[in-house]
């Protein structure tokens, strides 16, 4: 994976800092062209991976990329699924059957039958595969070398102790999409222990990693222990702790852990993108060398 991953929170009015900032972002990025402009600025800064939710508007971005294959030939997208708000809003607007017709790929009746049987048998694995296929439909023809499952599902599976779902997810992503599975969580130590117990070695785990323990289940001490002693591929997110930390201070903290493979961040101006990218690459590369 690239050292720097570009996120999408700023595009869809997600701000952990303030509602006012969310409103400003919603206005600024109301048109797809404004999102594409910032993605192109990230590319110009040398960032080649966009890690994003499966928000409906991402389908439009993928359409644009497919229409400009030479421009985005070496550009990767890391989908993060499911985007829960999408399904909740669709059920409200379209009803359950309408939502299935909207998002389930392929023959609607056979897919619905598969889902129906899964419900009856409580076959969560079949449901999982059905939903993955539905989410991945928009990314056809786009480079997706890593596919993440969102923390809302990962942490629910952890809580319900339905650990076998992780093994099946891992296998399905590798075999059907020829991609690496990734996991987003708010409890990295617990997830890593479970994945290792299932025989899933050196997994890609994206979790909050920051100096003040923002959205880190447990405390910094156990995270630091795992980042130092355990074998996995950490992706650090929410490194600025919703604006509580300055970039230099935040990245300096990450530089203690050479195993951190990538850092995920979002920004909406080219100067900020470039500044943050260079800070991450300089600090983390020097940590690996030393």
Short mmCIF file of C-alpha atoms in Angstrom, two decimals:
data_model
loop_
_atom_site.label_atom_id
_atom_site.label_comp_id
_atom_site.label_asym_id
_atom_site.label_seq_id
_atom_site.Cartn_x
_atom_site.Cartn_y
_atom_site.Cartn_z
CA UNK A 1 0.00 0.00 0.00
CA UNK A 2 1.04 3.61 -0.47
CA UNK A 3 2.29 5.46 2.58
CA UNK A 4 -0.38 8.16 2.13
CA UNK A 5 -4.08 7.42 1.57
CA UNK A 6 -6.56 10.18 0.73
CA UNK A 7 -9.93 9.98 2.48
CA UNK A 8 -13.43 11.22 1.64
CA UNK A 9 -14.90 12.66 4.85
CA UNK A 10 -14.54 16.23 3.61
CA UNK A 11 -16.59 15.46 0.50
CA UNK A 12 -19.65 14.18 2.33
CA UNK A 13 -19.95 16.68 5.17
CA UNK A 14 -18.40 14.46 7.83
CA UNK A 15 -16.53 16.52 10.37
CA UNK A 16 -15.72 15.28 13.86
CA UNK A 17 -14.88 18.84 14.79
CA UNK A 18 -17.98 20.93 14.19
CA UNK A 19 -21.40 21.00 12.56
CA UNK A 20 -20.54 24.37 11.01
CA UNK A 21 -17.61 22.86 9.14
CA UNK A 22 -19.85 20.03 7.95
CA UNK A 23 -22.31 22.53 6.49
CA UNK A 24 -19.51 24.41 4.73
CA UNK A 25 -18.23 21.19 3.20
CA UNK A 26 -21.72 20.16 2.07
CA UNK A 27 -22.07 23.43 0.16
CA UNK A 28 -18.60 23.31 -1.33
CA UNK A 29 -18.84 19.72 -2.56
CA UNK A 30 -22.44 19.70 -3.74
CA UNK A 31 -21.26 19.06 -7.32
CA UNK A 32 -19.28 16.01 -8.41
CA UNK A 33 -16.90 18.23 -10.36
CA UNK A 34 -15.71 19.80 -7.11
CA UNK A 35 -14.82 16.35 -5.74
CA UNK A 36 -13.00 15.41 -8.94
CA UNK A 37 -11.04 18.68 -8.81
CA UNK A 38 -9.69 17.92 -5.32
CA UNK A 39 -8.91 14.30 -6.25
CA UNK A 40 -6.93 15.58 -9.22
CA UNK A 41 -5.07 17.98 -6.93
CA UNK A 42 -4.21 15.01 -4.69
CA UNK A 43 -2.92 13.16 -7.77
CA UNK A 44 -0.82 16.16 -8.72
CA UNK A 45 0.71 16.01 -5.24
CA UNK A 46 1.69 12.38 -5.82
CA UNK A 47 -1.16 10.62 -4.00
CA UNK A 48 -2.44 7.64 -5.94
CA UNK A 49 -4.92 6.00 -3.55
CA UNK A 50 -8.40 7.20 -2.61
CA UNK A 51 -9.95 5.38 0.36
CA UNK A 52 -13.67 6.03 0.35
CA UNK A 53 -17.08 4.87 1.48
CA UNK A 54 -19.60 3.45 -0.98
CA UNK A 55 -21.63 6.66 -0.93
CA UNK A 56 -23.91 6.91 -3.98
CA UNK A 57 -21.93 9.83 -5.37
CA UNK A 58 -18.79 7.71 -5.53
CA UNK A 59 -20.51 5.86 -8.38
CA UNK A 60 -20.42 9.12 -10.36
CA UNK A 61 -16.72 9.52 -9.61
CA UNK A 62 -16.08 5.98 -10.85
CA UNK A 63 -18.07 6.74 -14.01
CA UNK A 64 -15.77 9.70 -14.66
CA UNK A 65 -12.67 7.58 -14.09
CA UNK A 66 -13.89 4.90 -16.47
CA UNK A 67 -14.50 7.60 -19.07
CA UNK A 68 -10.89 8.81 -18.64
CA UNK A 69 -8.91 5.57 -18.37
CA UNK A 70 -5.51 6.99 -19.31
CA UNK A 71 -5.75 9.71 -16.69
CA UNK A 72 -6.55 7.28 -13.86
CA UNK A 73 -4.69 4.20 -15.06
CA UNK A 74 -2.44 4.10 -11.99
CA UNK A 75 -5.00 5.45 -9.53
CA UNK A 76 -6.40 3.10 -6.89
CA UNK A 77 -9.60 3.16 -4.88
CA UNK A 78 -9.95 1.34 -1.56
CA UNK A 79 -13.73 0.86 -1.07
CA UNK A 80 -15.02 0.82 2.51
CA UNK A 81 -18.35 -0.95 2.94
CA UNK A 82 -21.15 -0.85 3.80
CA UNK A 83 -22.20 2.79 3.82
CA UNK A 84 -24.98 2.33 6.36
CA UNK A 85 -26.68 5.70 5.79
CA UNK A 86 -27.22 4.82 2.14
CA UNK A 87 -29.30 1.77 2.99
CA UNK A 88 -31.20 3.48 5.79
CA UNK A 89 -32.16 6.38 3.54
CA UNK A 90 -33.10 4.03 0.68
CA UNK A 91 -35.43 1.98 2.88
CA UNK A 92 -37.12 5.20 3.99
CA UNK A 93 -37.56 6.42 0.41
CA UNK A 94 -38.04 3.17 -1.52
CA UNK A 95 -39.10 0.54 0.98
CA UNK A 96 -37.32 -2.78 1.48
CA UNK A 97 -38.18 -4.28 -1.94
CA UNK A 98 -37.32 -1.03 -3.70
CA UNK A 99 -33.98 -0.91 -1.90
CA UNK A 100 -33.18 -4.47 -2.99
CA UNK A 101 -34.01 -3.60 -6.60
CA UNK A 102 -31.84 -0.49 -6.35
CA UNK A 103 -28.70 -2.11 -4.97
CA UNK A 104 -28.68 -5.87 -5.56
CA UNK A 105 -26.67 -6.75 -8.70
CA UNK A 106 -27.62 -9.24 -11.39
CA UNK A 107 -30.95 -11.01 -11.68
CA UNK A 108 -33.17 -9.47 -9.03
CA UNK A 109 -35.28 -12.52 -8.44
CA UNK A 110 -32.44 -15.00 -8.04
CA UNK A 111 -30.53 -12.57 -5.83
CA UNK A 112 -33.59 -11.88 -3.74
CA UNK A 113 -34.18 -15.62 -3.40
CA UNK A 114 -30.63 -16.06 -2.23
CA UNK A 115 -31.12 -13.32 0.31
CA UNK A 116 -34.49 -14.68 1.39
CA UNK A 117 -33.13 -18.14 1.98
CA UNK A 118 -30.25 -16.65 3.87
CA UNK A 119 -32.64 -14.85 6.18
CA UNK A 120 -34.64 -17.99 6.81
CA UNK A 121 -31.56 -20.08 7.52
CA UNK A 122 -29.80 -17.23 9.25
CA UNK A 123 -27.05 -17.76 6.71
CA UNK A 124 -25.13 -14.56 7.36
CA UNK A 125 -22.34 -15.61 5.02
CA UNK A 126 -24.65 -15.60 1.99
CA UNK A 127 -26.00 -12.23 3.05
CA UNK A 128 -22.51 -10.88 3.38
CA UNK A 129 -21.57 -12.03 -0.13
CA UNK A 130 -24.76 -10.56 -1.54
CA UNK A 131 -24.08 -7.17 0.02
CA UNK A 132 -20.43 -7.15 -1.03
CA UNK A 133 -21.44 -7.77 -4.63
CA UNK A 134 -23.99 -4.98 -4.40
CA UNK A 135 -21.45 -2.52 -3.02
CA UNK A 136 -18.73 -3.46 -5.51
CA UNK A 137 -20.99 -2.96 -8.52
CA UNK A 138 -20.04 0.71 -8.83
CA UNK A 139 -16.29 -0.05 -8.92
CA UNK A 140 -16.30 -2.31 -11.98
CA UNK A 141 -13.32 -1.46 -14.16
CA UNK A 142 -11.62 0.58 -11.41
CA UNK A 143 -8.47 -0.54 -9.56
CA UNK A 144 -9.53 -1.81 -6.11
CA UNK A 145 -6.54 -3.72 -4.70
CA UNK A 146 -7.77 -3.48 -1.08
CA UNK A 147 -11.41 -3.70 0.02
CA UNK A 148 -12.30 -2.67 3.57
CA UNK A 149 -15.22 -3.62 5.76
CA UNK A 150 -16.44 -0.70 7.84
CA UNK A 151 -16.10 -0.51 11.62
CA UNK A 152 -19.88 -0.43 12.09
CA UNK A 153 -19.92 -4.06 10.90
CA UNK A 154 -16.50 -5.16 12.15
CA UNK A 155 -17.17 -4.05 15.70
CA UNK A 156 -20.68 -5.49 15.65
CA UNK A 157 -19.24 -8.87 14.62
CA UNK A 158 -16.70 -8.60 17.42
CA UNK A 159 -19.44 -7.83 19.92
CA UNK A 160 -21.66 -10.69 18.76
CA UNK A 161 -18.66 -13.06 18.59
CA UNK A 162 -19.60 -14.11 15.04
CA UNK A 163 -15.92 -14.48 14.22
CA UNK A 164 -16.37 -16.97 11.38
CA UNK A 165 -17.75 -14.11 9.27
CA UNK A 166 -14.24 -12.60 9.18
CA UNK A 167 -12.76 -15.79 7.76
CA UNK A 168 -15.44 -15.96 5.05
CA UNK A 169 -15.03 -12.28 4.24
CA UNK A 170 -11.29 -12.74 3.90
CA UNK A 171 -11.73 -15.68 1.53
CA UNK A 172 -14.47 -14.05 -0.56
CA UNK A 173 -12.55 -10.82 -1.18
CA UNK A 174 -9.43 -12.72 -2.22
CA UNK A 175 -11.13 -15.23 -4.51
CA UNK A 176 -13.90 -13.18 -6.13
CA UNK A 177 -12.19 -9.78 -6.39
CA UNK A 178 -8.51 -10.76 -6.39
CA UNK A 179 -7.98 -8.12 -3.72
CA UNK A 180 -6.69 -7.94 -0.18
CA UNK A 181 -9.27 -7.68 2.61
CA UNK A 182 -9.00 -4.78 5.04
CA UNK A 183 -10.74 -4.15 8.34
CA UNK A 184 -11.71 -0.83 9.97
CA UNK A 185 -12.26 -0.93 13.71
CA UNK A 186 -12.40 1.12 16.89
CA UNK A 187 -10.81 -1.77 18.79
CA UNK A 188 -7.64 -2.76 17.01
CA UNK A 189 -6.17 -5.03 19.73
CA UNK A 190 -9.35 -7.12 20.06
CA UNK A 191 -9.74 -7.44 16.30
CA UNK A 192 -6.14 -8.47 15.70
CA UNK A 193 -6.37 -11.17 18.36
CA UNK A 194 -9.53 -12.58 16.75
CA UNK A 195 -8.12 -12.49 13.22
CA UNK A 196 -4.96 -14.26 14.35
CA UNK A 197 -7.04 -16.91 16.12
CA UNK A 198 -8.78 -17.59 12.78
CA UNK A 199 -5.48 -18.08 10.98
CA UNK A 200 -5.62 -14.67 9.27
CA UNK A 201 -2.02 -13.53 9.49
CA UNK A 202 -0.57 -10.06 8.91
CA UNK A 203 -4.00 -8.46 8.25
CA UNK A 204 -4.56 -4.89 7.08
CA UNK A 205 -6.25 -3.07 9.97
CA UNK A 206 -7.30 0.57 9.83
CA UNK A 207 -7.93 2.14 13.23
CA UNK A 208 -7.71 5.41 15.09
CA UNK A 209 -4.12 6.00 16.17
CA UNK A 210 -3.34 9.30 17.82
CA UNK A 211 -1.50 10.80 20.75
CA UNK A 212 -4.56 11.45 22.95
CA UNK A 213 -6.46 8.18 22.44
CA UNK A 214 -9.33 9.71 20.47
CA UNK A 215 -11.76 6.94 19.41
CA UNK A 216 -9.31 4.25 20.51
CA UNK A 217 -10.99 1.49 22.52
CA UNK A 218 -8.84 0.81 25.55
CA UNK A 219 -5.92 3.18 25.94
CA UNK A 220 -2.78 4.24 24.17
CA UNK A 221 -0.66 1.80 26.13
CA UNK A 222 -2.21 -1.34 24.63
CA UNK A 223 -2.24 0.17 21.13
CA UNK A 224 1.43 1.05 21.46
CA UNK A 225 2.21 -2.47 22.66
CA UNK A 226 0.49 -4.02 19.63
CA UNK A 227 2.06 -1.53 17.21
CA UNK A 228 5.46 -2.46 18.59
CA UNK A 229 5.16 -6.21 19.17
CA UNK A 230 2.46 -7.66 16.90
CA UNK A 231 2.65 -8.56 13.22
CA UNK A 232 0.03 -6.77 11.12
CA UNK A 233 -0.28 -3.96 8.60
CA UNK A 234 -1.61 -0.90 10.46
CA UNK A 235 -3.34 1.97 8.72
CA UNK A 236 -3.64 5.02 10.96
CA UNK A 237 -6.76 7.17 10.75
CA UNK A 238 -8.09 10.10 12.79
CA UNK A 239 -4.50 10.96 13.58
CA UNK A 240 -5.36 14.61 14.26
CA UNK A 241 -8.02 13.57 16.80
CA UNK A 242 -10.71 15.75 15.17
CA UNK A 243 -8.47 18.80 15.19
CA UNK A 244 -7.21 18.48 18.76
CA UNK A 245 -3.67 17.85 17.50
CA UNK A 246 -1.55 19.83 15.10
CA UNK A 247 -0.30 17.85 12.08
CA UNK A 248 3.38 18.00 13.05
CA UNK A 249 2.66 16.80 16.57
CA UNK A 250 0.32 14.07 15.36
CA UNK A 251 2.74 12.66 12.77
CA UNK A 252 5.65 12.89 15.21
CA UNK A 253 3.72 10.54 17.49
CA UNK A 254 3.13 8.08 14.64
CA UNK A 255 6.83 8.09 13.78
CA UNK A 256 7.48 6.02 16.91
CA UNK A 257 5.89 3.03 15.18
CA UNK A 258 7.70 1.97 12.00
CA UNK A 259 5.15 -0.79 11.39
CA UNK A 260 2.49 1.76 10.45
CA UNK A 261 2.13 1.08 6.75
CA UNK A 262 -0.17 3.93 5.73
CA UNK A 263 -1.80 7.08 7.06
CA UNK A 264 -5.31 8.08 6.01
CA UNK A 265 -6.23 11.75 5.91
CA UNK A 266 -8.64 14.10 4.21
CA UNK A 267 -8.15 17.66 3.05
CA UNK A 268 -9.82 20.09 0.68
CA UNK A 269 -7.02 22.38 -0.51
CA UNK A 270 -3.96 21.53 -2.56
CA UNK A 271 -1.60 23.30 -0.17
CA UNK A 272 -2.95 21.34 2.80
CA UNK A 273 -2.80 18.08 0.85
CA UNK A 274 0.81 18.63 -0.15
CA UNK A 275 1.89 19.80 3.30
CA UNK A 276 0.34 16.80 5.04
CA UNK A 277 1.63 14.30 2.47
CA UNK A 278 5.19 15.55 2.74
CA UNK A 279 4.99 15.57 6.54
CA UNK A 280 3.78 11.96 6.62
CA UNK A 281 6.35 10.71 4.11
CA UNK A 282 9.29 12.53 5.69
CA UNK A 283 8.51 11.60 9.29
CA UNK A 284 7.46 8.01 8.73
CA UNK A 285 10.18 7.23 6.20
CA UNK A 286 12.87 8.48 8.57
CA UNK A 287 11.36 6.34 11.33
CA UNK A 288 11.66 3.23 9.13
CA UNK A 289 15.27 4.04 8.17
CA UNK A 290 16.34 4.66 11.76
#
